[in-house]
mmCIF file of C-alpha atoms in Angstrom:
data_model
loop_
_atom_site.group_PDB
_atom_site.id
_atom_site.type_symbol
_atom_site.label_atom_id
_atom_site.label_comp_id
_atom_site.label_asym_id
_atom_site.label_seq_id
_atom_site.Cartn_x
_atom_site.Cartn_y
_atom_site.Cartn_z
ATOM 1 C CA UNK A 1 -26.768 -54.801 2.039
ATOM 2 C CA UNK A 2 -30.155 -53.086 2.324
ATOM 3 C CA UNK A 3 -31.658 -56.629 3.457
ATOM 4 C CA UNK A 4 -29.221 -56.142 6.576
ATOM 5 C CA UNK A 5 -29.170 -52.477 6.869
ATOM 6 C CA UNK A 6 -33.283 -52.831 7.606
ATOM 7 C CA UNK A 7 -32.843 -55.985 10.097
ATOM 8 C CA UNK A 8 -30.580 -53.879 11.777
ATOM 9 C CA UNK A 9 -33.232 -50.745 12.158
ATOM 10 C CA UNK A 10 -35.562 -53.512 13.178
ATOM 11 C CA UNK A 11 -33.708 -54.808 15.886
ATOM 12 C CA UNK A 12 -33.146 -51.592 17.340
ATOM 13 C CA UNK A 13 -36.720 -50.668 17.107
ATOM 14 C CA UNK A 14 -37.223 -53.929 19.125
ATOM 15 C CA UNK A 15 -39.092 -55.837 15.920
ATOM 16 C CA UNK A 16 -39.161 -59.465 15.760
ATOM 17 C CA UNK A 17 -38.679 -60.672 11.942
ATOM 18 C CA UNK A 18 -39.287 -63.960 10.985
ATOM 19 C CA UNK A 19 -38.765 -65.777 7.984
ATOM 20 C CA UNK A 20 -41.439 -68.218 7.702
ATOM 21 C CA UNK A 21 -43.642 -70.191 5.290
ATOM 22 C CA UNK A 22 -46.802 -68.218 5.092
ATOM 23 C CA UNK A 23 -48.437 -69.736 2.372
ATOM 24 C CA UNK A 24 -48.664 -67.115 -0.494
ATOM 25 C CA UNK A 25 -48.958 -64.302 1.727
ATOM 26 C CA UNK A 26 -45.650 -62.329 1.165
ATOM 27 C CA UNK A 27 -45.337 -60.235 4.749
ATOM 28 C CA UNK A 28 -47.451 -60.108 7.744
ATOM 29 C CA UNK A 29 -47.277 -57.676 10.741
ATOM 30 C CA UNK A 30 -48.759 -57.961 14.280
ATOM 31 C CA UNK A 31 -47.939 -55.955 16.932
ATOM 32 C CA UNK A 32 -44.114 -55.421 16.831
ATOM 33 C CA UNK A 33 -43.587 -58.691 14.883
ATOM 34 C CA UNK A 34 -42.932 -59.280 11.252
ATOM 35 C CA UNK A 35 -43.411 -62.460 8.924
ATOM 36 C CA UNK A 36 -41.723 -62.611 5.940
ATOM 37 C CA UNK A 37 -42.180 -65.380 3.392
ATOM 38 C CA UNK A 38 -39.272 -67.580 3.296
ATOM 39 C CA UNK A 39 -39.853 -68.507 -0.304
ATOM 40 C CA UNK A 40 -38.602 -64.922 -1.309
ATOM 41 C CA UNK A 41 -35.512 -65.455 -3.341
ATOM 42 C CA UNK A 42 -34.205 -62.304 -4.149
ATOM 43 C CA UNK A 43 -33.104 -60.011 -1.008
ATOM 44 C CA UNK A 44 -33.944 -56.566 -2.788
ATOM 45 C CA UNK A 45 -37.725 -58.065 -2.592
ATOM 46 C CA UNK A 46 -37.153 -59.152 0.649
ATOM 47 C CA UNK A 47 -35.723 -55.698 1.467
ATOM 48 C CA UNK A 48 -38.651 -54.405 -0.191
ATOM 49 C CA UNK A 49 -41.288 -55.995 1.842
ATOM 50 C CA UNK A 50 -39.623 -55.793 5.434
ATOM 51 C CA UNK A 51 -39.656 -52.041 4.421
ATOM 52 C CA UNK A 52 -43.137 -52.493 3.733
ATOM 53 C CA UNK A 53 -43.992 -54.128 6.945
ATOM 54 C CA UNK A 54 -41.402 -51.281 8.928
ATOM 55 C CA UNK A 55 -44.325 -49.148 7.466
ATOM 56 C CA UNK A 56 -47.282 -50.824 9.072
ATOM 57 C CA UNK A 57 -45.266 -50.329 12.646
ATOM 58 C CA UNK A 58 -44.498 -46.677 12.290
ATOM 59 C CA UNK A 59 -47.950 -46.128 10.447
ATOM 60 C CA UNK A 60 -50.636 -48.202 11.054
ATOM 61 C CA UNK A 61 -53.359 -48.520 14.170
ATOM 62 C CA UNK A 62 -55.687 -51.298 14.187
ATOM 63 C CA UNK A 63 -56.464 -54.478 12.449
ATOM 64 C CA UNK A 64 -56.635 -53.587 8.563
ATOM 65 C CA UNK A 65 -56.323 -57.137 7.237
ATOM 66 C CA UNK A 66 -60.032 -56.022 5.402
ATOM 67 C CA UNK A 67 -59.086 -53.975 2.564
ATOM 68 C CA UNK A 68 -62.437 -53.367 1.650
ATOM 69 C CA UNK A 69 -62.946 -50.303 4.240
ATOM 70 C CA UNK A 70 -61.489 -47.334 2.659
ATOM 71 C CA UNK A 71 -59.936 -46.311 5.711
ATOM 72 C CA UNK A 72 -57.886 -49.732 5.754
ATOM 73 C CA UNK A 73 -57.029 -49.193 2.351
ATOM 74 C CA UNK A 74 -55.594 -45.648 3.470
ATOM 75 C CA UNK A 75 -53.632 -47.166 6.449
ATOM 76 C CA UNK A 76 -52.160 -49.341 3.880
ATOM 77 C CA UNK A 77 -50.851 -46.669 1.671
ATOM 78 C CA UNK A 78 -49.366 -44.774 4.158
ATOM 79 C CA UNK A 79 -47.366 -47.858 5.074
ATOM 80 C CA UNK A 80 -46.572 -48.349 1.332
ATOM 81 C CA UNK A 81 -45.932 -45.092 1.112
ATOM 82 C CA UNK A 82 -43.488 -44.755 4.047
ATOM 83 C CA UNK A 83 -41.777 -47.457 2.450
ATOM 84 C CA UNK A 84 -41.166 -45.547 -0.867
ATOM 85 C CA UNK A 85 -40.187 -43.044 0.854
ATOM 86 C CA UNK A 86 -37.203 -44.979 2.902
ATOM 87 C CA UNK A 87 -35.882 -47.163 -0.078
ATOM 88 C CA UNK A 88 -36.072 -44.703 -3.077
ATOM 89 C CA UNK A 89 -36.216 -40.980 -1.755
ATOM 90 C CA UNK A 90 -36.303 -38.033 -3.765
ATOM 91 C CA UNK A 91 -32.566 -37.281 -2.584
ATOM 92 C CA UNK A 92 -31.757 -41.055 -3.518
ATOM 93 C CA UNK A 93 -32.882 -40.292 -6.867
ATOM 94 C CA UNK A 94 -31.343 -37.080 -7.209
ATOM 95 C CA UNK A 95 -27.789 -38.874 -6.330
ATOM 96 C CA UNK A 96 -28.854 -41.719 -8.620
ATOM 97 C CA UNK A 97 -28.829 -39.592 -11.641
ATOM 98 C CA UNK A 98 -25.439 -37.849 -10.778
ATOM 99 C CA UNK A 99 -23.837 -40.951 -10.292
ATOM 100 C CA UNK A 100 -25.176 -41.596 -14.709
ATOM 101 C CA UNK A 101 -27.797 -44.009 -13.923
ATOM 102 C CA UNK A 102 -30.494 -43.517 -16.549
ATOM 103 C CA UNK A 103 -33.219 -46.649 -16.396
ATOM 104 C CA UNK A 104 -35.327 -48.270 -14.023
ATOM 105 C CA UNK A 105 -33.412 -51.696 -14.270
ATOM 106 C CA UNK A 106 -29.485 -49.551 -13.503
ATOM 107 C CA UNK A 107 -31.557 -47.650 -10.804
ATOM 108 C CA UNK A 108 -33.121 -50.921 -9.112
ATOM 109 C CA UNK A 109 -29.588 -52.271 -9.268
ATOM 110 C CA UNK A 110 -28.457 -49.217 -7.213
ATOM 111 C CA UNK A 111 -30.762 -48.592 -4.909
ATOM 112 C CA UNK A 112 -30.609 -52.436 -3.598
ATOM 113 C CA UNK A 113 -34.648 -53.163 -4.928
ATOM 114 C CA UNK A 114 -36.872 -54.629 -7.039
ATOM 115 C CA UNK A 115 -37.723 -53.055 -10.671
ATOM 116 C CA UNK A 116 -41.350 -53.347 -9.666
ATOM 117 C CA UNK A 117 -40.940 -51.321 -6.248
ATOM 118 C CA UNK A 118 -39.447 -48.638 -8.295
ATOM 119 C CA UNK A 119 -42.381 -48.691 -10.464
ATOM 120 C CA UNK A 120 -44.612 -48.431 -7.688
ATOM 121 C CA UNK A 121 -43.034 -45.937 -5.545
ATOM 122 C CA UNK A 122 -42.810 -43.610 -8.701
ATOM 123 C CA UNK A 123 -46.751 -44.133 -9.159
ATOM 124 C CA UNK A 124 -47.076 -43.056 -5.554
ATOM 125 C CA UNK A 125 -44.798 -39.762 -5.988
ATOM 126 C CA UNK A 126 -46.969 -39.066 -9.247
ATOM 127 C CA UNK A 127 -50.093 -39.739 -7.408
ATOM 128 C CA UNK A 128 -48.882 -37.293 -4.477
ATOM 129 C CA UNK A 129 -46.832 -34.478 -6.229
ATOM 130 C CA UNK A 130 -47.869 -34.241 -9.790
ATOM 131 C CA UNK A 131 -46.136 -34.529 -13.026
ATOM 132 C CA UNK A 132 -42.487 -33.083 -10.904
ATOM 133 C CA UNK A 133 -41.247 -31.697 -7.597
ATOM 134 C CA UNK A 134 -38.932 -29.198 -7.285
ATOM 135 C CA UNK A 135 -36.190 -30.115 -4.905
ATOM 136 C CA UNK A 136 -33.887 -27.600 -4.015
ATOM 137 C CA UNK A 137 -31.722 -26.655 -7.298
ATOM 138 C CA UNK A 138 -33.119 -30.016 -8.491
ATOM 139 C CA UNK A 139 -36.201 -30.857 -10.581
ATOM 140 C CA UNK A 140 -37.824 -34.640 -10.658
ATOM 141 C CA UNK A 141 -39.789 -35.476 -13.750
ATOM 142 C CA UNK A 142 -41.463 -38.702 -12.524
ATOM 143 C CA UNK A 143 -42.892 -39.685 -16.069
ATOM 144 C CA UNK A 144 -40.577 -40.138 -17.799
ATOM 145 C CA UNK A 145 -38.279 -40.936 -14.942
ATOM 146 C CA UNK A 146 -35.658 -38.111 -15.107
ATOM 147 C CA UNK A 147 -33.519 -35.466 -13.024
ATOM 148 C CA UNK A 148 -32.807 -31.242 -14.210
ATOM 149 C CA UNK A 149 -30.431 -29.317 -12.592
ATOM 150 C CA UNK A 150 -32.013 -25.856 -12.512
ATOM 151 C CA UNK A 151 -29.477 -22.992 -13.788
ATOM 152 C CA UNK B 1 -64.960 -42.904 37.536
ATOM 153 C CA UNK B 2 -62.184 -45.379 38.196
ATOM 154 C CA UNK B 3 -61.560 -43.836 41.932
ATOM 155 C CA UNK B 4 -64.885 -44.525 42.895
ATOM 156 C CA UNK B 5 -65.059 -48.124 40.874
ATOM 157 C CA UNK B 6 -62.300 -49.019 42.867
ATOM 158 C CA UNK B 7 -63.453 -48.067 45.996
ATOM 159 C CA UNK B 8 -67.388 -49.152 45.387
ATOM 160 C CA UNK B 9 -65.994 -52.959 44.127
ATOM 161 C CA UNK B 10 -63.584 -52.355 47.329
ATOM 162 C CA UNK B 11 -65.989 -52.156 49.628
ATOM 163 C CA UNK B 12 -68.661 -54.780 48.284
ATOM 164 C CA UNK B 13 -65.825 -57.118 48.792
ATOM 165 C CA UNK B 14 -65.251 -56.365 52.376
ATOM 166 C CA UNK B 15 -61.688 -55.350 52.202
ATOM 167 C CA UNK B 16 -60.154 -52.241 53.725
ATOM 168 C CA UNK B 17 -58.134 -49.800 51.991
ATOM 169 C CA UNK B 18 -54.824 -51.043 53.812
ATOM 170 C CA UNK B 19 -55.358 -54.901 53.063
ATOM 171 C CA UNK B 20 -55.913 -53.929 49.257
ATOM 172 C CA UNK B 21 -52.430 -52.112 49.828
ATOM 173 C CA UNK B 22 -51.248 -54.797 51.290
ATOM 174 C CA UNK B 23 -51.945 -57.462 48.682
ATOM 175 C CA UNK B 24 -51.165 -55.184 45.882
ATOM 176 C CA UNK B 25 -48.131 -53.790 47.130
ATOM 177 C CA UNK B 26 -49.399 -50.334 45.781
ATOM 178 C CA UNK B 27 -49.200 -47.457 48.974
ATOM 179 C CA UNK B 28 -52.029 -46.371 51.069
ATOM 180 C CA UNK B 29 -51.294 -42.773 50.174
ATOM 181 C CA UNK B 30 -51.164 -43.494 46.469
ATOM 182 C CA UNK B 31 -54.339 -46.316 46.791
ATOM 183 C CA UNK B 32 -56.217 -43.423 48.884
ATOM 184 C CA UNK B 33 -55.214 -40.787 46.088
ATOM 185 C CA UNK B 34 -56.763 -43.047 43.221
ATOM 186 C CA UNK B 35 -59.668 -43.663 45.223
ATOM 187 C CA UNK B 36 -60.580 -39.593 45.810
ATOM 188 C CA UNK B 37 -59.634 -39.372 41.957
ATOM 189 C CA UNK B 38 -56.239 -37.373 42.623
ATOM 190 C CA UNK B 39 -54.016 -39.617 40.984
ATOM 191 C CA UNK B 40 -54.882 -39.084 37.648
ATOM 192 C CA UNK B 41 -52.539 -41.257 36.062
ATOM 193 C CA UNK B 42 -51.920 -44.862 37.218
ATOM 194 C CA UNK B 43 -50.226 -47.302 35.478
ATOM 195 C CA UNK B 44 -51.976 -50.194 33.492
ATOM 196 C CA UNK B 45 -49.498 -52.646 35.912
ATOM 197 C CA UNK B 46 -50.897 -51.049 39.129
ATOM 198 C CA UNK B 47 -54.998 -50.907 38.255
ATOM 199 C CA UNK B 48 -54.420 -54.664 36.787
ATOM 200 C CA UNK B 49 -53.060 -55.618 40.224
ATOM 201 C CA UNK B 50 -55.867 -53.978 41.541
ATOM 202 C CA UNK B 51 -58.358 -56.181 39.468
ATOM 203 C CA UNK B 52 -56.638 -59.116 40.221
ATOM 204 C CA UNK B 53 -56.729 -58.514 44.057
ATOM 205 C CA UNK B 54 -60.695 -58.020 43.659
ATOM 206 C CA UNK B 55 -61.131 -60.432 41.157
ATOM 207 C CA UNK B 56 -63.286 -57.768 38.787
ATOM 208 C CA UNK B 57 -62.264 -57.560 35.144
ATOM 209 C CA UNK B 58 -60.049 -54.187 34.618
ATOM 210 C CA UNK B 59 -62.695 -53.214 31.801
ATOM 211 C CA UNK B 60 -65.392 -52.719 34.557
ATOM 212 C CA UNK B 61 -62.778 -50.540 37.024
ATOM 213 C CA UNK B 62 -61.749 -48.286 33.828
ATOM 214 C CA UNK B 63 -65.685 -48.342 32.415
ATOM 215 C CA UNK B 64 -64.318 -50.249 29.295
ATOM 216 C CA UNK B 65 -67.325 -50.313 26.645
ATOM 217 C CA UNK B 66 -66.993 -53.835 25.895
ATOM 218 C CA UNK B 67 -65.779 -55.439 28.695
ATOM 219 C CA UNK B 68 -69.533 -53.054 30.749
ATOM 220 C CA UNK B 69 -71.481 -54.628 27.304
ATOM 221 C CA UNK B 70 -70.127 -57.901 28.022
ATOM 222 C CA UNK B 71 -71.056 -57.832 31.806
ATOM 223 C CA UNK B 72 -74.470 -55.992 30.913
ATOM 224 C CA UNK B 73 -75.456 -59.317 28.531
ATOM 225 C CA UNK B 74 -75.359 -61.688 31.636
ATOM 226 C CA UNK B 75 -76.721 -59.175 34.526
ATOM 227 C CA UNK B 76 -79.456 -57.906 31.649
ATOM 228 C CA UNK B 77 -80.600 -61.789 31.611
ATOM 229 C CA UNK B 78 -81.663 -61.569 35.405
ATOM 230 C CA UNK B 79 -83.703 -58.140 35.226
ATOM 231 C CA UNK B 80 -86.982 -60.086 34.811
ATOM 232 C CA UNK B 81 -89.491 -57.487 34.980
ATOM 233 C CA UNK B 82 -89.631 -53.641 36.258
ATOM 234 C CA UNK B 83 -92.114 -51.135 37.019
ATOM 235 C CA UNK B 84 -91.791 -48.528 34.769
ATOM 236 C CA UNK B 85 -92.465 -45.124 35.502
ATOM 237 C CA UNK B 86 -95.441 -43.627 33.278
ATOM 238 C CA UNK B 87 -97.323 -40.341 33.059
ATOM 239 C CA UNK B 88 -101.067 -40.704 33.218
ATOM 240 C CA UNK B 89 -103.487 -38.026 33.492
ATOM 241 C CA UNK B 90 -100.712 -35.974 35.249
ATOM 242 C CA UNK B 91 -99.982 -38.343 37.904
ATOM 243 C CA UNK B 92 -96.641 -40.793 38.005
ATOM 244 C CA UNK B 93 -97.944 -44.495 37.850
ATOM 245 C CA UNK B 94 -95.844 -47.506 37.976
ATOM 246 C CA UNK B 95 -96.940 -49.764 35.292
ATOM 247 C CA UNK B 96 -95.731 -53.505 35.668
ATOM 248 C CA UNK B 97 -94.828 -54.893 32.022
ATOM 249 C CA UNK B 98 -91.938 -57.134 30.668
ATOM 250 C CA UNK B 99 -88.908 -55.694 28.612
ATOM 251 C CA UNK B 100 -86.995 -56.244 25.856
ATOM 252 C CA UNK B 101 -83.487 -57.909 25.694
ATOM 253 C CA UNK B 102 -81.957 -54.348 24.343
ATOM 254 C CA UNK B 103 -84.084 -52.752 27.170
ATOM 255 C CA UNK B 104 -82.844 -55.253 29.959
ATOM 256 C CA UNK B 105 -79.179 -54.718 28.210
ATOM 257 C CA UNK B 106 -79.622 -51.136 28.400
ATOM 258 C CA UNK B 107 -80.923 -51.170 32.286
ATOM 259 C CA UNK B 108 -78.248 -53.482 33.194
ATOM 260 C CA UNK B 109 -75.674 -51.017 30.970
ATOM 261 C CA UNK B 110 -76.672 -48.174 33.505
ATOM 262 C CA UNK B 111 -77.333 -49.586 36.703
ATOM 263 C CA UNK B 112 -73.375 -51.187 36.367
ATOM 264 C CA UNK B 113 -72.027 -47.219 35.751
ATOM 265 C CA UNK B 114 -73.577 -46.227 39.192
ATOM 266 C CA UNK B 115 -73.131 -49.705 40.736
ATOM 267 C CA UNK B 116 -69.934 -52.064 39.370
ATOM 268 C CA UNK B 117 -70.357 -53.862 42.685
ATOM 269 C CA UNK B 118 -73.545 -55.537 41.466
ATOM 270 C CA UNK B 119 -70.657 -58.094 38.752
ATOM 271 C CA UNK B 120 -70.321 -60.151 42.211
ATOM 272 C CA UNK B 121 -74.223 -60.837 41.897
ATOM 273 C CA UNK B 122 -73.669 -62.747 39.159
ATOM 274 C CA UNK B 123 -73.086 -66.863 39.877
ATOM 275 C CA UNK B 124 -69.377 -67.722 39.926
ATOM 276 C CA UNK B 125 -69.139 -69.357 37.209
ATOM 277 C CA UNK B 126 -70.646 -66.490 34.801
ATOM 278 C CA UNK B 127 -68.125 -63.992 36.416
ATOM 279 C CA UNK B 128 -65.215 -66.516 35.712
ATOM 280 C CA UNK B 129 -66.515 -67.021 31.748
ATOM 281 C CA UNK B 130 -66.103 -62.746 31.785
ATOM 282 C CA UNK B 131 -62.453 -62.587 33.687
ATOM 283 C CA UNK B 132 -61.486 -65.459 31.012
ATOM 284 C CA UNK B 133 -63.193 -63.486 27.579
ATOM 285 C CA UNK B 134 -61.242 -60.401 28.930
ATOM 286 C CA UNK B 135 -58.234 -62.291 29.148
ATOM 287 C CA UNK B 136 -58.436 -63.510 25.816
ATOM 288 C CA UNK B 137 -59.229 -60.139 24.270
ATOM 289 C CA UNK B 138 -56.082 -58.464 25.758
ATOM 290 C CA UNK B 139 -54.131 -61.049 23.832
ATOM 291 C CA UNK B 140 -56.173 -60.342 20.590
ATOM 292 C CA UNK B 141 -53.422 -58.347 18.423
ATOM 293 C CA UNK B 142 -54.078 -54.476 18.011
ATOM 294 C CA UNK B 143 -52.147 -54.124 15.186
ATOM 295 C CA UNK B 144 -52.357 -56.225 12.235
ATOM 296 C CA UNK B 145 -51.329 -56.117 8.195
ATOM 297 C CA UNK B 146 -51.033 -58.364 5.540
ATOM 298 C CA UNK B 147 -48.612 -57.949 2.065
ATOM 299 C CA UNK B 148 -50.716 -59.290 -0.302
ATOM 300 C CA UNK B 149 -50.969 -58.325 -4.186
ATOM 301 C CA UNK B 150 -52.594 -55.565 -4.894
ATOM 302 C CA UNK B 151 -56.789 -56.026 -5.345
ATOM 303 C CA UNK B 152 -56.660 -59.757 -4.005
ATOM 304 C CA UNK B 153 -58.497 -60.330 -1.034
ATOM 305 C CA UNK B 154 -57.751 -62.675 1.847
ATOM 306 C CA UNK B 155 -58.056 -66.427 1.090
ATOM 307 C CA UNK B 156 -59.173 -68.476 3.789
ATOM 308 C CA UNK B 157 -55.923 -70.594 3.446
ATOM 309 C CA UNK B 158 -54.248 -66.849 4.322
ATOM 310 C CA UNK B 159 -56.242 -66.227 7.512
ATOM 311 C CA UNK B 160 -54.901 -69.638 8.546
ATOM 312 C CA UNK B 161 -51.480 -68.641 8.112
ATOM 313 C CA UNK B 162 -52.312 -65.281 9.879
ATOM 314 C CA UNK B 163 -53.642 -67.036 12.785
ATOM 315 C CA UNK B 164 -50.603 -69.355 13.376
ATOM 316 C CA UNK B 165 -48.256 -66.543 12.785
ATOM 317 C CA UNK B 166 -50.346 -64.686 16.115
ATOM 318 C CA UNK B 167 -50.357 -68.083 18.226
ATOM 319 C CA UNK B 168 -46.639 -68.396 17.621
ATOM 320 C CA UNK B 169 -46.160 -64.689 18.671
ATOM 321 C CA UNK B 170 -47.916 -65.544 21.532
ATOM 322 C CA UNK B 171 -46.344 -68.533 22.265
ATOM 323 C CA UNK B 172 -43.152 -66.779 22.200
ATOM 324 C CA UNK B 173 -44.460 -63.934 24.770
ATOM 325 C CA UNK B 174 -45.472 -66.479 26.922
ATOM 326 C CA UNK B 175 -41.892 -68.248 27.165
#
């Protein structure tokens, strides 16, 4: 299971996750610890925020709990952002649509997270390659969602 | 530089360079290389052993901004008065006259580059209240994030839960 797979990388990494009550807040990182909310039901969320919080420790320097500083806001995405890039990569999606999968809901299913993670990480490819990337013999329309095999 | 720190604090304290050693457990050679600035790169472990064994905070051996700012506050109180140097009509006059608190901060800022020896002028109990704000500023997180929805800010409810999430952590560390 992803869930697993990521408590796994964080144990080797020598990150402490907790699952705790933390009020409303979903995931919290400090210094080579994670809190994640134990009211999380589902483990793809759960997967989807420890990935989330993986991306604050390889990413992020400093305390950015103030969003309202731009550069805060830009540590923040790259954490996001490292995320996407972990639990739905290109090459994920790529072997996503060879395997027939054709919506967001089969491709959550496959990939182990939530419908709404997809959504995101596909607004954060958009935002940083455009319309579609060309990878390898491969071309990714990111809206709509879609895979071409070049000829 | 930190060399020099060490040895200027060294020396206001009356200790020799092979009783430091001694109570460290650091080498002459090596304590004698940091001192003449040819070590260039000690470990955190060995200059906070050093700072221990003088009883100086670290930030003042390693010219820490802060910890100097911190340190400048108190000594800056004492600086009553100085006799400031003044052009007039070509000639250098000292002119008696009373400063500022960012002046006496500022004086106190520079005279503790040249001089960290002058922290042990301050009354025990002041120097204590600096080792302990050090102290608790090391164990101030460097890293923090919160997963919150997008565009909400913090609630003060979530900075509670922050908070007991970093005294647990350090609660743990402390174990």
């Amino acid at each position: 299971m992803l869930y697993e797979k990521l408590l796994i990388e964080a144990n080797n990494e020598k990150i402490n996750v907790y699952e705790r009550d933390i009020g409303k807040l979903k995931g919290l990182y400090v210094d080579g610890n994670i809190a994640l909310n134990l009211s999380i039901e589902t483990y793809s969320e759960k997967a989807c925020v420890l990935a989330e919080e993986l991306g604050h420790y390889h990413t992020t320097v400093g305390d950015i709990l103030d969003l309202s500083k731009a550069e805060n806001r830009k540590q923040e995405r790259r954490a996001r952002g490292w995320a996407y890039e972990k639990l739905v990569s290109l090459t994920s999606l790529i072997e996503a649509s060879k395997q027939g999968i054709r919506n967001r809901y089969e491709l959550a299913e496959y990939l182990g997270v939530s419908e709404k993670f997809i959504e995101d990480a596909i607004k954060y490819y958009k935002d940083k390659h455009g319309l579609y990337y060309e990878l390898g013999k491969y071309i990714i329309y990111f809206e709509p969602l879609g895979v071409l095999e070049k000829l | 530089m930190l060399g020099d720190n060490i040895r200027i604090v060294r020396t206001a304290r009356k200790m020799s360079i092979n009783k430091l050693s001694k109570l460290t457990g650091i080498s002459l050679g090596y304590l004698s290389d940091l001192e003449n600035n040819k070590a260039k790169n000690p470990t955190m472990d060995k200059i906070n052993k050093i700072a221990e064994i003088l009883c100086v905070p670290v930030g003042l051996l390693l010219g820490n901004e802060s910890v100097i700012d911190d340190i400048a506050n108190e000594y800056g109180k004492r600086l009553e008065a100085y006799d400031k140097p003044t052009l007039q009509n070509g000639k250098v006059r000292y002119v008696h006259r009373e400063m500022t608190d960012i002046e006496r901060k500022e004086l106190a800022k520079e005279f503790l580059n040249e001089n960290p020896d002058l922290f042990f002028d301050l009354p025990e109990n002041t120097r204590n209240r600096i080792l302990e704000r050090e102290r608790n500023a090391i164990k101030k997180p460097t890293t923090i994030a919160a997963h919150i929805p997008d565009g909400v800010e913090l609630t003060e409810e979530d900075m509670k839960q922050i908070n007991d999430f970093i005294q647990f952590i350090i609660s743990k560390k402390q174990k």
